[in-house]
Amino acid sequence: SSGINAEYGGAEICKNIVLSGVNSLTILDNRVVEQQHAATNFLLRSEVGKGHAETAIKNLELLNPLVTVRHTTCELDNNTIQQYSVVCVTDADREEYEATNELCREHGVIFL
């Protein structure tokens, strides 16, 4: 199971992960789709006002119905990180990348 958000580069990564046929993908993205997102992100088109993750999940499931795609609102911490084998962070600041990398290393989770 992998964790990622559905913003710009994250959308492309999500698409590639789903098309590769992994068992599951979890999206942690609590933002709401705004007009600029819908205009530039193929997973979020025509869904202004709806949640990024919920909209992306609907479109990702169409690409490969054999992959379980879900949304979480839980932040990564010592308890939640253990349910993932790979974590990929996009659209974050350096501090968040470093903290997530350290958390992943502590729990033997691959960080991208």
Short mmCIF file of N, CA, C and O in Angstrom, two decimals:
data_model
loop_
_atom_site.label_atom_id
_atom_site.label_comp_id
_atom_site.label_asym_id
_atom_site.label_seq_id
_atom_site.Cartn_x
_atom_site.Cartn_y
_atom_site.Cartn_z
N SER A 1 0.84 -1.17 0.00
CA SER A 1 0.00 0.00 0.00
C SER A 1 0.89 1.24 0.00
O SER A 1 1.89 1.30 0.69
N SER A 2 0.53 2.21 -0.79
CA SER A 2 1.31 3.43 -0.92
C SER A 2 0.47 4.62 -0.51
O SER A 2 -0.74 4.60 -0.63
N GLY A 3 1.11 5.69 -0.06
CA GLY A 3 0.40 6.90 0.30
C GLY A 3 0.90 8.08 -0.51
O GLY A 3 2.08 8.24 -0.70
N ILE A 4 0.00 8.90 -0.97
CA ILE A 4 0.37 10.02 -1.83
C ILE A 4 -0.80 10.99 -1.92
O ILE A 4 -1.93 10.63 -1.64
N ASN A 5 -0.55 12.23 -2.36
CA ASN A 5 -1.68 13.13 -2.59
C ASN A 5 -2.01 13.18 -4.07
O ASN A 5 -1.31 12.62 -4.89
N ALA A 6 -3.08 13.87 -4.42
CA ALA A 6 -3.58 13.86 -5.80
C ALA A 6 -3.33 15.17 -6.55
O ALA A 6 -3.98 15.45 -7.53
N GLU A 7 -2.39 15.96 -6.10
CA GLU A 7 -2.07 17.23 -6.74
C GLU A 7 -1.10 17.01 -7.89
O GLU A 7 -0.23 16.15 -7.82
N TYR A 8 -1.20 17.76 -8.94
CA TYR A 8 -0.35 17.81 -10.13
C TYR A 8 0.56 16.58 -10.31
O TYR A 8 0.16 15.59 -10.89
N GLY A 9 1.82 16.65 -9.85
CA GLY A 9 2.75 15.53 -10.00
C GLY A 9 2.24 14.29 -9.31
O GLY A 9 2.46 13.16 -9.77
N GLY A 10 1.55 14.48 -8.20
CA GLY A 10 0.98 13.35 -7.48
C GLY A 10 -0.03 12.60 -8.31
O GLY A 10 -0.14 11.38 -8.24
N ALA A 11 -0.78 13.32 -9.14
CA ALA A 11 -1.77 12.68 -10.01
C ALA A 11 -1.09 11.75 -11.00
O ALA A 11 -1.55 10.63 -11.23
N GLU A 12 0.00 12.20 -11.57
CA GLU A 12 0.74 11.38 -12.53
C GLU A 12 1.33 10.14 -11.85
O GLU A 12 1.28 9.04 -12.39
N ILE A 13 1.86 10.33 -10.65
CA ILE A 13 2.40 9.20 -9.90
C ILE A 13 1.29 8.21 -9.54
O ILE A 13 1.45 7.00 -9.70
N CYS A 14 0.16 8.72 -9.08
CA CYS A 14 -0.98 7.85 -8.76
C CYS A 14 -1.40 7.04 -9.98
O CYS A 14 -1.63 5.83 -9.88
N LYS A 15 -1.51 7.70 -11.11
CA LYS A 15 -1.90 7.01 -12.35
C LYS A 15 -0.93 5.88 -12.65
O LYS A 15 -1.34 4.75 -12.92
N ASN A 16 0.37 6.15 -12.57
CA ASN A 16 1.37 5.14 -12.89
C ASN A 16 1.35 3.98 -11.90
O ASN A 16 1.51 2.82 -12.28
N ILE A 17 1.14 4.28 -10.63
CA ILE A 17 1.06 3.23 -9.61
C ILE A 17 -0.14 2.33 -9.87
O ILE A 17 -0.05 1.11 -9.83
N VAL A 18 -1.28 2.93 -10.14
CA VAL A 18 -2.50 2.16 -10.39
C VAL A 18 -2.35 1.31 -11.66
O VAL A 18 -2.72 0.14 -11.69
N LEU A 19 -1.80 1.90 -12.71
CA LEU A 19 -1.62 1.14 -13.96
C LEU A 19 -0.62 0.01 -13.80
O LEU A 19 -0.69 -0.99 -14.52
N SER A 20 0.32 0.13 -12.85
CA SER A 20 1.30 -0.94 -12.63
C SER A 20 0.67 -2.16 -11.97
O SER A 20 1.25 -3.24 -11.98
N GLY A 21 -0.50 -1.98 -11.36
CA GLY A 21 -1.22 -3.11 -10.80
C GLY A 21 -0.89 -3.44 -9.35
O GLY A 21 -1.04 -4.58 -8.94
N VAL A 22 -0.47 -2.45 -8.57
CA VAL A 22 -0.22 -2.71 -7.15
C VAL A 22 -1.50 -3.17 -6.48
O VAL A 22 -2.59 -3.01 -7.03
N ASN A 23 -1.36 -3.71 -5.30
CA ASN A 23 -2.53 -4.18 -4.56
C ASN A 23 -3.44 -3.03 -4.14
O ASN A 23 -4.65 -3.10 -4.30
N SER A 24 -2.83 -1.96 -3.58
CA SER A 24 -3.65 -0.85 -3.10
C SER A 24 -2.85 0.45 -3.09
O SER A 24 -1.63 0.45 -3.05
N LEU A 25 -3.59 1.54 -3.12
CA LEU A 25 -3.03 2.89 -3.08
C LEU A 25 -3.91 3.70 -2.13
O LEU A 25 -5.14 3.67 -2.23
N THR A 26 -3.27 4.41 -1.20
CA THR A 26 -4.00 5.28 -0.29
C THR A 26 -3.60 6.72 -0.56
O THR A 26 -2.41 7.02 -0.64
N ILE A 27 -4.58 7.58 -0.69
CA ILE A 27 -4.34 8.99 -0.96
C ILE A 27 -4.64 9.79 0.30
O ILE A 27 -5.72 9.69 0.86
N LEU A 28 -3.67 10.60 0.72
CA LEU A 28 -3.85 11.52 1.83
C LEU A 28 -3.84 12.92 1.24
O LEU A 28 -2.80 13.47 0.93
N ASP A 29 -5.01 13.44 0.99
CA ASP A 29 -5.17 14.76 0.37
C ASP A 29 -6.55 15.27 0.74
O ASP A 29 -7.55 14.79 0.24
N ASN A 30 -6.60 16.24 1.65
CA ASN A 30 -7.88 16.72 2.16
C ASN A 30 -8.32 18.02 1.53
O ASN A 30 -9.28 18.64 1.99
N ARG A 31 -7.66 18.43 0.46
CA ARG A 31 -8.02 19.69 -0.20
C ARG A 31 -9.26 19.53 -1.07
O ARG A 31 -9.64 18.43 -1.45
N VAL A 32 -9.84 20.66 -1.40
CA VAL A 32 -11.03 20.72 -2.26
C VAL A 32 -10.58 21.16 -3.65
O VAL A 32 -9.71 22.03 -3.79
N VAL A 33 -11.17 20.58 -4.68
CA VAL A 33 -10.83 20.91 -6.06
C VAL A 33 -11.26 22.34 -6.37
O VAL A 33 -12.42 22.71 -6.19
N GLU A 34 -10.32 23.15 -6.82
CA GLU A 34 -10.59 24.51 -7.27
C GLU A 34 -10.49 24.54 -8.79
O GLU A 34 -9.98 23.59 -9.40
N GLN A 35 -10.94 25.61 -9.39
CA GLN A 35 -10.97 25.70 -10.86
C GLN A 35 -9.60 25.42 -11.48
O GLN A 35 -9.51 24.69 -12.47
N GLN A 36 -8.52 25.98 -10.92
CA GLN A 36 -7.20 25.76 -11.52
C GLN A 36 -6.78 24.30 -11.44
O GLN A 36 -6.06 23.81 -12.30
N HIS A 37 -7.23 23.57 -10.42
CA HIS A 37 -6.92 22.14 -10.33
C HIS A 37 -7.66 21.36 -11.41
O HIS A 37 -7.09 20.50 -12.07
N ALA A 38 -8.93 21.68 -11.57
CA ALA A 38 -9.75 20.97 -12.56
C ALA A 38 -9.25 21.21 -13.98
O ALA A 38 -9.36 20.35 -14.83
N ALA A 39 -8.68 22.39 -14.20
CA ALA A 39 -8.21 22.73 -15.55
C ALA A 39 -6.87 22.08 -15.88
O ALA A 39 -6.55 21.91 -17.06
N THR A 40 -6.08 21.70 -14.87
CA THR A 40 -4.73 21.20 -15.14
C THR A 40 -4.47 19.78 -14.66
O THR A 40 -3.39 19.27 -14.86
N ASN A 41 -5.42 19.15 -14.02
CA ASN A 41 -5.20 17.83 -13.44
C ASN A 41 -6.24 16.86 -13.99
O ASN A 41 -7.43 16.96 -13.69
N PHE A 42 -5.80 15.90 -14.78
CA PHE A 42 -6.71 14.97 -15.45
C PHE A 42 -7.53 14.12 -14.48
O PHE A 42 -8.60 13.64 -14.85
N LEU A 43 -7.09 13.97 -13.25
CA LEU A 43 -7.87 13.20 -12.28
C LEU A 43 -8.97 14.02 -11.62
O LEU A 43 -9.85 13.47 -10.97
N LEU A 44 -8.91 15.34 -11.78
CA LEU A 44 -9.84 16.22 -11.05
C LEU A 44 -10.76 17.00 -11.96
O LEU A 44 -11.53 17.83 -11.49
N ARG A 45 -10.75 16.78 -13.24
CA ARG A 45 -11.54 17.56 -14.20
C ARG A 45 -13.02 17.53 -13.86
O ARG A 45 -13.57 16.52 -13.46
N SER A 46 -13.66 18.67 -14.04
CA SER A 46 -15.12 18.83 -13.87
C SER A 46 -15.62 18.50 -12.47
O SER A 46 -16.77 18.12 -12.30
N GLU A 47 -14.77 18.64 -11.49
CA GLU A 47 -15.18 18.28 -10.12
C GLU A 47 -14.92 19.41 -9.13
O GLU A 47 -14.59 19.16 -7.98
N VAL A 48 -15.07 20.65 -9.56
CA VAL A 48 -14.83 21.81 -8.70
C VAL A 48 -15.75 21.72 -7.47
O VAL A 48 -16.93 21.43 -7.59
N GLY A 49 -15.15 21.94 -6.29
CA GLY A 49 -15.92 21.93 -5.06
C GLY A 49 -15.93 20.58 -4.34
O GLY A 49 -16.33 20.50 -3.19
N LYS A 50 -15.49 19.55 -5.01
CA LYS A 50 -15.44 18.22 -4.39
C LYS A 50 -14.03 17.96 -3.87
O LYS A 50 -13.09 18.65 -4.22
N GLY A 51 -13.86 16.94 -3.06
CA GLY A 51 -12.56 16.61 -2.49
C GLY A 51 -11.60 16.05 -3.53
O GLY A 51 -12.00 15.29 -4.41
N HIS A 52 -10.32 16.44 -3.43
CA HIS A 52 -9.29 15.92 -4.33
C HIS A 52 -9.29 14.40 -4.33
O HIS A 52 -9.35 13.76 -5.38
N ALA A 53 -9.14 13.82 -3.13
CA ALA A 53 -8.99 12.38 -3.03
C ALA A 53 -10.20 11.63 -3.56
O ALA A 53 -10.06 10.68 -4.33
N GLU A 54 -11.38 12.03 -3.15
CA GLU A 54 -12.59 11.34 -3.58
C GLU A 54 -12.73 11.37 -5.11
O GLU A 54 -13.09 10.38 -5.74
N THR A 55 -12.43 12.52 -5.69
CA THR A 55 -12.53 12.67 -7.15
C THR A 55 -11.46 11.84 -7.84
O THR A 55 -11.74 11.13 -8.81
N ALA A 56 -10.24 11.89 -7.33
CA ALA A 56 -9.15 11.12 -7.92
C ALA A 56 -9.43 9.62 -7.84
O ALA A 56 -9.18 8.89 -8.81
N ILE A 57 -9.93 9.18 -6.71
CA ILE A 57 -10.22 7.74 -6.53
C ILE A 57 -11.19 7.26 -7.59
O ILE A 57 -10.98 6.21 -8.22
N LYS A 58 -12.24 8.00 -7.80
CA LYS A 58 -13.24 7.62 -8.81
C LYS A 58 -12.58 7.44 -10.17
O LYS A 58 -12.85 6.45 -10.87
N ASN A 59 -11.72 8.35 -10.56
CA ASN A 59 -11.07 8.28 -11.87
C ASN A 59 -9.96 7.24 -11.92
O ASN A 59 -9.76 6.59 -12.95
N LEU A 60 -9.24 7.04 -10.82
CA LEU A 60 -8.19 6.02 -10.79
C LEU A 60 -8.78 4.61 -10.87
O LEU A 60 -8.21 3.73 -11.52
N GLU A 61 -9.91 4.40 -10.22
CA GLU A 61 -10.54 3.07 -10.27
C GLU A 61 -10.96 2.70 -11.68
O GLU A 61 -11.00 1.52 -12.02
N LEU A 62 -11.26 3.70 -12.50
CA LEU A 62 -11.59 3.43 -13.90
C LEU A 62 -10.38 2.93 -14.68
O LEU A 62 -10.53 2.14 -15.63
N LEU A 63 -9.19 3.37 -14.29
CA LEU A 63 -7.97 2.95 -14.98
C LEU A 63 -7.61 1.50 -14.71
O LEU A 63 -7.10 0.81 -15.59
N ASN A 64 -7.85 1.04 -13.48
CA ASN A 64 -7.54 -0.35 -13.13
C ASN A 64 -8.43 -0.77 -11.97
O ASN A 64 -8.09 -0.56 -10.81
N PRO A 65 -9.54 -1.41 -12.27
CA PRO A 65 -10.48 -1.81 -11.21
C PRO A 65 -9.93 -2.90 -10.28
O PRO A 65 -10.54 -3.20 -9.26
N LEU A 66 -8.78 -3.48 -10.60
CA LEU A 66 -8.20 -4.52 -9.75
C LEU A 66 -7.39 -3.93 -8.59
O LEU A 66 -7.03 -4.64 -7.66
N VAL A 67 -7.14 -2.63 -8.63
CA VAL A 67 -6.39 -1.96 -7.57
C VAL A 67 -7.37 -1.28 -6.61
O VAL A 67 -8.27 -0.57 -7.03
N THR A 68 -7.18 -1.52 -5.32
CA THR A 68 -7.99 -0.86 -4.31
C THR A 68 -7.40 0.52 -4.06
O THR A 68 -6.24 0.65 -3.69
N VAL A 69 -8.20 1.55 -4.30
CA VAL A 69 -7.77 2.93 -4.07
C VAL A 69 -8.65 3.52 -2.98
O VAL A 69 -9.87 3.44 -3.06
N ARG A 70 -8.02 4.07 -1.95
CA ARG A 70 -8.80 4.63 -0.84
C ARG A 70 -8.19 5.96 -0.39
O ARG A 70 -7.08 6.31 -0.75
N HIS A 71 -8.95 6.64 0.43
CA HIS A 71 -8.57 7.95 0.97
C HIS A 71 -8.46 7.83 2.47
O HIS A 71 -9.24 7.13 3.11
N THR A 72 -7.47 8.50 3.01
CA THR A 72 -7.35 8.58 4.47
C THR A 72 -7.23 10.03 4.88
O THR A 72 -6.71 10.85 4.13
N THR A 73 -7.70 10.33 6.06
CA THR A 73 -7.52 11.67 6.62
C THR A 73 -6.50 11.62 7.75
O THR A 73 -6.18 12.64 8.33
N CYS A 74 -5.99 10.44 8.05
CA CYS A 74 -5.02 10.26 9.13
C CYS A 74 -3.64 10.72 8.68
O CYS A 74 -3.14 10.28 7.65
N GLU A 75 -3.03 11.57 9.46
CA GLU A 75 -1.65 11.98 9.19
C GLU A 75 -0.72 10.81 9.49
O GLU A 75 -1.04 9.95 10.31
N LEU A 76 0.43 10.79 8.84
CA LEU A 76 1.40 9.74 9.11
C LEU A 76 2.05 9.97 10.46
O LEU A 76 2.53 11.06 10.75
N ASP A 77 2.07 8.92 11.28
CA ASP A 77 2.73 8.97 12.58
C ASP A 77 3.20 7.57 12.92
O ASP A 77 3.08 6.65 12.09
N ASN A 78 3.71 7.36 14.11
CA ASN A 78 4.24 6.05 14.50
C ASN A 78 3.20 4.94 14.42
O ASN A 78 3.54 3.78 14.23
N ASN A 79 1.93 5.27 14.59
CA ASN A 79 0.88 4.26 14.54
C ASN A 79 0.41 3.98 13.11
O ASN A 79 0.19 2.84 12.75
N THR A 80 0.24 5.02 12.31
CA THR A 80 -0.34 4.83 10.98
C THR A 80 0.68 4.40 9.93
O THR A 80 0.31 3.74 8.96
N ILE A 81 1.94 4.74 10.10
CA ILE A 81 2.95 4.46 9.08
C ILE A 81 3.11 2.96 8.85
O ILE A 81 3.43 2.53 7.73
N GLN A 82 2.85 2.15 9.85
CA GLN A 82 3.08 0.72 9.77
C GLN A 82 2.16 0.00 8.79
O GLN A 82 2.45 -1.12 8.39
N GLN A 83 1.09 0.64 8.35
CA GLN A 83 0.19 -0.01 7.40
C GLN A 83 0.64 0.15 5.95
O GLN A 83 0.03 -0.40 5.05
N TYR A 84 1.75 0.89 5.73
CA TYR A 84 2.23 1.15 4.37
C TYR A 84 3.57 0.47 4.12
O TYR A 84 4.39 0.34 5.02
N SER A 85 3.78 0.05 2.89
CA SER A 85 5.08 -0.50 2.49
C SER A 85 5.91 0.54 1.77
O SER A 85 7.13 0.48 1.77
N VAL A 86 5.24 1.52 1.13
CA VAL A 86 5.91 2.61 0.41
C VAL A 86 5.12 3.89 0.67
O VAL A 86 3.90 3.88 0.66
N VAL A 87 5.84 4.99 0.89
CA VAL A 87 5.22 6.30 1.03
C VAL A 87 5.88 7.24 0.05
O VAL A 87 7.10 7.32 -0.03
N CYS A 88 5.06 7.95 -0.71
CA CYS A 88 5.55 8.95 -1.66
C CYS A 88 4.89 10.27 -1.31
O CYS A 88 3.67 10.36 -1.25
N VAL A 89 5.69 11.28 -1.07
CA VAL A 89 5.18 12.60 -0.70
C VAL A 89 5.39 13.55 -1.88
O VAL A 89 6.47 13.60 -2.45
N THR A 90 4.36 14.29 -2.20
CA THR A 90 4.46 15.33 -3.23
C THR A 90 3.87 16.62 -2.66
O THR A 90 3.09 16.59 -1.72
N ASP A 91 4.24 17.72 -3.24
CA ASP A 91 3.68 19.02 -2.87
C ASP A 91 3.82 19.33 -1.38
O ASP A 91 2.87 19.66 -0.70
N ALA A 92 5.04 19.16 -0.87
CA ALA A 92 5.32 19.43 0.54
C ALA A 92 6.56 20.31 0.65
O ALA A 92 7.34 20.42 -0.30
N ASP A 93 6.76 20.89 1.81
CA ASP A 93 7.98 21.66 2.02
C ASP A 93 9.10 20.73 2.51
O ASP A 93 8.86 19.58 2.86
N ARG A 94 10.31 21.24 2.48
CA ARG A 94 11.48 20.44 2.83
C ARG A 94 11.35 19.81 4.22
O ARG A 94 11.71 18.66 4.44
N GLU A 95 10.83 20.56 5.17
CA GLU A 95 10.68 20.07 6.54
C GLU A 95 9.77 18.84 6.58
O GLU A 95 10.04 17.86 7.27
N GLU A 96 8.67 18.90 5.84
CA GLU A 96 7.74 17.75 5.81
C GLU A 96 8.39 16.54 5.13
O GLU A 96 8.22 15.41 5.59
N TYR A 97 9.12 16.78 4.03
CA TYR A 97 9.83 15.68 3.38
C TYR A 97 10.80 15.01 4.34
O TYR A 97 10.85 13.78 4.45
N GLU A 98 11.59 15.81 5.04
CA GLU A 98 12.59 15.26 5.95
C GLU A 98 11.95 14.51 7.11
O GLU A 98 12.41 13.43 7.49
N ALA A 99 10.89 15.04 7.68
CA ALA A 99 10.21 14.38 8.79
C ALA A 99 9.59 13.05 8.34
O ALA A 99 9.68 12.05 9.05
N THR A 100 8.98 13.06 7.16
CA THR A 100 8.37 11.83 6.64
C THR A 100 9.44 10.79 6.33
O THR A 100 9.28 9.60 6.60
N ASN A 101 10.55 11.23 5.74
CA ASN A 101 11.66 10.32 5.45
C ASN A 101 12.16 9.67 6.73
O ASN A 101 12.36 8.45 6.78
N GLU A 102 12.34 10.45 7.78
CA GLU A 102 12.83 9.92 9.05
C GLU A 102 11.83 8.91 9.64
O GLU A 102 12.21 7.84 10.11
N LEU A 103 10.56 9.24 9.60
CA LEU A 103 9.52 8.34 10.10
C LEU A 103 9.53 7.02 9.33
O LEU A 103 9.47 5.94 9.92
N CYS A 104 9.64 7.11 8.02
CA CYS A 104 9.68 5.89 7.19
C CYS A 104 10.91 5.04 7.52
O CYS A 104 10.80 3.81 7.66
N ARG A 105 12.06 5.67 7.65
CA ARG A 105 13.29 4.93 7.98
C ARG A 105 13.17 4.21 9.32
O ARG A 105 13.60 3.07 9.47
N GLU A 106 12.57 4.88 10.31
CA GLU A 106 12.40 4.28 11.63
C GLU A 106 11.54 3.02 11.59
O GLU A 106 11.69 2.13 12.42
N HIS A 107 10.64 2.93 10.60
CA HIS A 107 9.70 1.82 10.55
C HIS A 107 9.92 0.90 9.36
O HIS A 107 9.07 0.04 9.07
N GLY A 108 11.03 1.07 8.64
CA GLY A 108 11.36 0.19 7.53
C GLY A 108 10.42 0.34 6.34
O GLY A 108 10.20 -0.61 5.60
N VAL A 109 9.87 1.53 6.15
CA VAL A 109 8.97 1.81 5.04
C VAL A 109 9.76 2.55 3.97
O VAL A 109 10.51 3.48 4.27
N ILE A 110 9.60 2.17 2.72
CA ILE A 110 10.29 2.82 1.62
C ILE A 110 9.72 4.22 1.44
O ILE A 110 8.51 4.40 1.41
N PHE A 111 10.61 5.21 1.30
CA PHE A 111 10.19 6.60 1.10
C PHE A 111 10.66 7.07 -0.26
O PHE A 111 11.81 6.93 -0.62
N LEU A 112 9.71 7.61 -1.02
CA LEU A 112 10.03 8.18 -2.34
C LEU A 112 9.77 9.66 -2.33
O LEU A 112 8.84 10.13 -1.78
#
